[in-house]
Amino acid sequence: MTVREITVQGHQALHQPTKRVREVTDEVRTLVADMFDTMEAAEGVGLAANQVGARLRIFVYDCPVPDGPNARGLVINPVLERLGTPAPLDEEEDGEGCLSVPGEYFPLARHPQARVTGTDLDGNEVVIEGEGLLARCLQHETDHLDGTLYVDKLIGPLKREAREAAKDRGWAERGITKWDPSAGKAEDV
């Protein structure tokens, strides 16, 4: 398939809620295949449709889990349920990154478990439950589809640090709104 460009923080597509998928068409199937290729090329663990410019409520994931193969799949029209109470922020353990904020990592407390329900490409119900990194991934990707970046959820000094990092990267000043994962590493954007 095709590796698509990934939108960068500041692009309006990342700050607008996505639309429900009403019908799985050939275009939707192509989008999903391209999203898997793009996620792999970018070395990510998840990717939401609006990160590649499609305002549809879809995400793909390929997330490491302890003692087993990666959890891999897709969810159309996901509904997220956050489970448990977030522990106090641990700046060492709670680091999070994003393909749309390339090269930056900030700690963000998340719920320790999450469940997402939705459908697959054939209309079958999908239920994914996870903890640890998979729970973080499910929350992160669903947030994308709601028009929220993880850096939008940071508070206090971490929020200021994230703003400064984005400013230092100079994406807006250089007119950068997307990056091509097939052309190089995210950190080079």
Short mmCIF file of the C-alpha atoms (twelve columns), coordinates in Angstrom:
data_MODEL
# 
_entry.id   MODEL 
# 
loop_
_atom_site.group_PDB 
_atom_site.id 
_atom_site.type_symbol 
_atom_site.label_atom_id 
_atom_site.label_alt_id 
_atom_site.label_comp_id 
_atom_site.label_asym_id 
_atom_site.label_seq_id 
_atom_site.Cartn_x 
_atom_site.Cartn_y 
_atom_site.Cartn_z 
_atom_site.pdbx_PDB_model_num 
ATOM 1   C CA . MET A 1   0.000   0.000   0.000  1 
ATOM 2   C CA . THR A 2   1.152   3.559   0.709  1 
ATOM 3   C CA . VAL A 3   2.974   5.349   3.492  1 
ATOM 4   C CA . ARG A 4   1.139   8.613   4.109  1 
ATOM 5   C CA . GLU A 5   2.437   11.844  5.585  1 
ATOM 6   C CA . ILE A 6   1.711   12.368  9.285  1 
ATOM 7   C CA . THR A 7   0.272   15.677  10.459 1 
ATOM 8   C CA . VAL A 8   2.312   17.642  12.997 1 
ATOM 9   C CA . GLN A 9   1.174   19.461  16.124 1 
ATOM 10  C CA . GLY A 10  -0.539  22.696  15.137 1 
ATOM 11  C CA . HIS A 11  -2.316  21.216  12.110 1 
ATOM 12  C CA . GLN A 12  -6.059  21.863  12.439 1 
ATOM 13  C CA . ALA A 13  -6.967  18.227  11.616 1 
ATOM 14  C CA . LEU A 14  -5.539  17.203  14.986 1 
ATOM 15  C CA . HIS A 15  -7.813  19.542  16.908 1 
ATOM 16  C CA . GLN A 16  -11.189 18.621  15.407 1 
ATOM 17  C CA . PRO A 17  -13.357 15.663  16.372 1 
ATOM 18  C CA . THR A 18  -13.563 12.986  13.696 1 
ATOM 19  C CA . LYS A 19  -16.730 11.688  12.057 1 
ATOM 20  C CA . ARG A 20  -18.323 8.273   12.539 1 
ATOM 21  C CA . VAL A 21  -17.753 5.784   9.751  1 
ATOM 22  C CA . ARG A 22  -21.192 5.001   8.358  1 
ATOM 23  C CA . GLU A 23  -20.087 2.481   5.732  1 
ATOM 24  C CA . VAL A 24  -16.871 0.576   5.089  1 
ATOM 25  C CA . THR A 25  -16.000 1.358   1.479  1 
ATOM 26  C CA . ASP A 26  -12.993 0.455   -0.642 1 
ATOM 27  C CA . GLU A 27  -11.577 3.875   0.275  1 
ATOM 28  C CA . VAL A 28  -11.869 3.056   3.989  1 
ATOM 29  C CA . ARG A 29  -10.146 -0.310  3.444  1 
ATOM 30  C CA . THR A 30  -7.330  1.420   1.546  1 
ATOM 31  C CA . LEU A 31  -7.029  4.029   4.309  1 
ATOM 32  C CA . VAL A 32  -6.688  1.315   6.969  1 
ATOM 33  C CA . ALA A 33  -4.028  -0.558  4.955  1 
ATOM 34  C CA . ASP A 34  -2.140  2.709   4.436  1 
ATOM 35  C CA . MET A 35  -2.417  3.497   8.147  1 
ATOM 36  C CA . PHE A 36  -0.783  0.178   9.069  1 
ATOM 37  C CA . ASP A 37  2.019   0.840   6.548  1 
ATOM 38  C CA . THR A 38  2.472   4.388   7.837  1 
ATOM 39  C CA . MET A 39  2.517   3.299   11.493 1 
ATOM 40  C CA . GLU A 40  5.132   0.651   10.705 1 
ATOM 41  C CA . ALA A 41  7.316   3.063   8.708  1 
ATOM 42  C CA . ALA A 42  7.108   5.605   11.555 1 
ATOM 43  C CA . GLU A 43  7.872   2.933   14.159 1 
ATOM 44  C CA . GLY A 44  4.737   3.813   16.104 1 
ATOM 45  C CA . VAL A 45  2.460   1.721   18.296 1 
ATOM 46  C CA . GLY A 46  -0.754  3.420   17.200 1 
ATOM 47  C CA . LEU A 47  -2.085  5.787   14.571 1 
ATOM 48  C CA . ALA A 48  -5.403  7.630   14.275 1 
ATOM 49  C CA . ALA A 49  -6.973  8.477   10.923 1 
ATOM 50  C CA . ASN A 50  -6.797  12.237  11.496 1 
ATOM 51  C CA . GLN A 51  -3.030  11.932  11.865 1 
ATOM 52  C CA . VAL A 52  -2.923  11.084  8.158  1 
ATOM 53  C CA . GLY A 53  -5.517  13.677  7.167  1 
ATOM 54  C CA . ALA A 54  -8.695  11.552  7.206  1 
ATOM 55  C CA . ARG A 55  -11.439 12.865  9.512  1 
ATOM 56  C CA . LEU A 56  -12.839 9.413   10.165 1 
ATOM 57  C CA . ARG A 57  -13.219 7.682   13.528 1 
ATOM 58  C CA . ILE A 58  -10.650 4.885   12.977 1 
ATOM 59  C CA . PHE A 59  -7.390  3.920   14.621 1 
ATOM 60  C CA . VAL A 60  -4.867  1.130   14.155 1 
ATOM 61  C CA . TYR A 61  -2.435  -0.227  16.728 1 
ATOM 62  C CA . ASP A 62  0.517   -2.604  17.034 1 
ATOM 63  C CA . CYS A 63  1.425   -2.405  20.683 1 
ATOM 64  C CA . PRO A 64  3.881   -4.507  22.703 1 
ATOM 65  C CA . VAL A 65  2.349   -6.382  25.627 1 
ATOM 66  C CA . PRO A 66  4.238   -8.257  28.353 1 
ATOM 67  C CA . ASP A 67  4.871   -11.957 27.772 1 
ATOM 68  C CA . GLY A 68  3.216   -12.264 24.402 1 
ATOM 69  C CA . PRO A 69  2.946   -11.110 20.831 1 
ATOM 70  C CA . ASN A 70  2.043   -7.517  20.107 1 
ATOM 71  C CA . ALA A 71  -1.611  -6.561  20.349 1 
ATOM 72  C CA . ARG A 72  -2.406  -5.594  16.757 1 
ATOM 73  C CA . GLY A 73  -5.620  -4.479  15.124 1 
ATOM 74  C CA . LEU A 74  -7.948  -1.677  14.174 1 
ATOM 75  C CA . VAL A 75  -11.084 -0.151  15.590 1 
ATOM 76  C CA . ILE A 76  -13.780 1.696   13.688 1 
ATOM 77  C CA . ASN A 77  -15.989 4.077   15.697 1 
ATOM 78  C CA . PRO A 78  -14.264 3.318   19.010 1 
ATOM 79  C CA . VAL A 79  -15.898 4.023   22.334 1 
ATOM 80  C CA . LEU A 80  -13.422 4.265   25.212 1 
ATOM 81  C CA . GLU A 81  -13.951 3.232   28.808 1 
ATOM 82  C CA . ARG A 82  -11.183 4.301   31.193 1 
ATOM 83  C CA . LEU A 83  -10.784 1.856   34.069 1 
ATOM 84  C CA . GLY A 84  -9.143  2.268   37.449 1 
ATOM 85  C CA . THR A 85  -7.709  5.369   39.027 1 
ATOM 86  C CA . PRO A 86  -4.566  6.942   37.625 1 
ATOM 87  C CA . ALA A 87  -1.624  6.621   39.997 1 
ATOM 88  C CA . PRO A 88  0.307   9.755   40.906 1 
ATOM 89  C CA . LEU A 89  2.454   10.906  37.996 1 
ATOM 90  C CA . ASP A 90  5.764   9.075   37.752 1 
ATOM 91  C CA . GLU A 91  7.945   11.127  35.417 1 
ATOM 92  C CA . GLU A 92  10.219  8.114   34.778 1 
ATOM 93  C CA . GLU A 93  7.486   5.555   34.006 1 
ATOM 94  C CA . ASP A 94  4.703   7.671   32.507 1 
ATOM 95  C CA . GLY A 95  6.524   9.050   29.451 1 
ATOM 96  C CA . GLU A 96  4.406   9.344   26.347 1 
ATOM 97  C CA . GLY A 97  5.206   10.272  22.775 1 
ATOM 98  C CA . CYS A 98  3.214   10.911  19.639 1 
ATOM 99  C CA . LEU A 99  3.907   10.630  15.926 1 
ATOM 100 C CA . SER A 100 2.301   14.084  15.553 1 
ATOM 101 C CA . VAL A 101 4.681   15.581  18.122 1 
ATOM 102 C CA . PRO A 102 7.804   13.906  16.726 1 
ATOM 103 C CA . GLY A 103 10.864  13.588  18.880 1 
ATOM 104 C CA . GLU A 104 9.229   14.775  22.103 1 
ATOM 105 C CA . TYR A 105 8.211   12.747  25.168 1 
ATOM 106 C CA . PHE A 106 6.414   14.001  28.240 1 
ATOM 107 C CA . PRO A 107 4.974   12.219  31.272 1 
ATOM 108 C CA . LEU A 108 1.201   12.017  31.438 1 
ATOM 109 C CA . ALA A 109 -0.798  10.099  34.033 1 
ATOM 110 C CA . ARG A 110 -3.306  7.775   32.399 1 
ATOM 111 C CA . HIS A 111 -5.850  5.300   33.716 1 
ATOM 112 C CA . PRO A 112 -4.111  1.964   34.346 1 
ATOM 113 C CA . GLN A 113 -6.644  -0.011  32.302 1 
ATOM 114 C CA . ALA A 114 -8.849  0.751   29.318 1 
ATOM 115 C CA . ARG A 115 -11.474 -0.932  27.196 1 
ATOM 116 C CA . VAL A 116 -12.400 0.093   23.660 1 
ATOM 117 C CA . THR A 117 -15.403 -1.221  21.771 1 
ATOM 118 C CA . GLY A 118 -16.137 -0.680  18.101 1 
ATOM 119 C CA . THR A 119 -16.170 -2.663  14.879 1 
ATOM 120 C CA . ASP A 120 -13.728 -4.097  12.367 1 
ATOM 121 C CA . LEU A 121 -13.743 -3.720  8.581  1 
ATOM 122 C CA . ASP A 122 -16.415 -6.411  8.265  1 
ATOM 123 C CA . GLY A 123 -18.770 -4.857  10.815 1 
ATOM 124 C CA . ASN A 124 -17.939 -7.384  13.548 1 
ATOM 125 C CA . GLU A 125 -17.843 -6.119  17.118 1 
ATOM 126 C CA . VAL A 126 -14.347 -5.517  18.488 1 
ATOM 127 C CA . VAL A 127 -13.540 -5.300  22.194 1 
ATOM 128 C CA . ILE A 128 -9.961  -4.563  23.257 1 
ATOM 129 C CA . GLU A 129 -8.983  -4.448  26.892 1 
ATOM 130 C CA . GLY A 130 -5.538  -3.560  28.045 1 
ATOM 131 C CA . GLU A 131 -3.373  -2.342  30.843 1 
ATOM 132 C CA . GLY A 132 -0.045  -0.598  30.945 1 
ATOM 133 C CA . LEU A 133 1.215   0.467   27.513 1 
ATOM 134 C CA . LEU A 134 -1.805  -0.978  25.691 1 
ATOM 135 C CA . ALA A 135 -4.196  0.974   27.961 1 
ATOM 136 C CA . ARG A 136 -2.142  4.113   27.293 1 
ATOM 137 C CA . CYS A 137 -2.291  3.443   23.543 1 
ATOM 138 C CA . LEU A 138 -6.072  2.937   23.533 1 
ATOM 139 C CA . GLN A 139 -6.605  6.182   25.455 1 
ATOM 140 C CA . HIS A 140 -4.088  8.119   23.336 1 
ATOM 141 C CA . GLU A 141 -5.572  7.057   19.975 1 
ATOM 142 C CA . THR A 142 -9.166  7.652   21.078 1 
ATOM 143 C CA . ASP A 143 -8.148  11.098  22.314 1 
ATOM 144 C CA . HIS A 144 -6.803  11.825  18.817 1 
ATOM 145 C CA . LEU A 145 -10.171 10.974  17.315 1 
ATOM 146 C CA . ASP A 146 -11.809 13.382  19.781 1 
ATOM 147 C CA . GLY A 147 -9.464  16.171  18.596 1 
ATOM 148 C CA . THR A 148 -7.072  16.108  21.560 1 
ATOM 149 C CA . LEU A 149 -3.294  15.634  21.579 1 
ATOM 150 C CA . TYR A 150 -1.621  14.222  24.663 1 
ATOM 151 C CA . VAL A 151 0.335   17.477  25.092 1 
ATOM 152 C CA . ASP A 152 -3.031  19.275  25.394 1 
ATOM 153 C CA . LYS A 153 -3.604  17.308  28.615 1 
ATOM 154 C CA . LEU A 154 -0.328  18.275  30.273 1 
ATOM 155 C CA . ILE A 155 -0.471  20.680  33.199 1 
ATOM 156 C CA . GLY A 156 1.812   23.099  34.994 1 
ATOM 157 C CA . PRO A 157 5.519   23.067  34.176 1 
ATOM 158 C CA . LEU A 158 5.134   20.106  31.803 1 
ATOM 159 C CA . LYS A 159 2.642   22.064  29.672 1 
ATOM 160 C CA . ARG A 160 5.061   24.995  29.489 1 
ATOM 161 C CA . GLU A 161 7.910   22.636  28.620 1 
ATOM 162 C CA . ALA A 162 5.863   21.067  25.806 1 
ATOM 163 C CA . ARG A 163 4.983   24.507  24.402 1 
ATOM 164 C CA . GLU A 164 8.638   25.519  24.468 1 
ATOM 165 C CA . ALA A 165 9.677   22.272  22.768 1 
ATOM 166 C CA . ALA A 166 7.175   22.840  19.951 1 
ATOM 167 C CA . LYS A 167 8.365   26.437  19.594 1 
ATOM 168 C CA . ASP A 168 12.005  25.303  19.556 1 
ATOM 169 C CA . ARG A 169 11.207  22.798  16.800 1 
ATOM 170 C CA . GLY A 170 9.907   25.734  14.753 1 
ATOM 171 C CA . TRP A 171 7.385   23.718  12.769 1 
ATOM 172 C CA . ALA A 172 5.012   26.667  12.357 1 
ATOM 173 C CA . GLU A 173 7.786   29.110  11.458 1 
ATOM 174 C CA . ARG A 174 9.170   26.705  8.848  1 
ATOM 175 C CA . GLY A 175 5.693   25.942  7.469  1 
ATOM 176 C CA . ILE A 176 5.902   22.273  8.462  1 
ATOM 177 C CA . THR A 177 2.480   20.696  8.874  1 
ATOM 178 C CA . LYS A 178 3.358   17.088  7.987  1 
ATOM 179 C CA . TRP A 179 6.277   14.684  7.878  1 
ATOM 180 C CA . ASP A 180 6.959   11.678  5.675  1 
ATOM 181 C CA . PRO A 181 7.972   8.597   7.722  1 
ATOM 182 C CA . SER A 182 9.406   6.930   4.611  1 
ATOM 183 C CA . ALA A 183 11.846  9.832   4.170  1 
ATOM 184 C CA . GLY A 184 13.473  9.840   7.590  1 
ATOM 185 C CA . LYS A 185 13.153  9.724   11.326 1 
ATOM 186 C CA . ALA A 186 10.552  11.780  13.151 1 
ATOM 187 C CA . GLU A 187 13.247  13.482  15.199 1 
ATOM 188 C CA . ASP A 188 14.608  15.046  12.001 1 
ATOM 189 C CA . VAL A 189 11.394  16.984  11.315 1 
# 
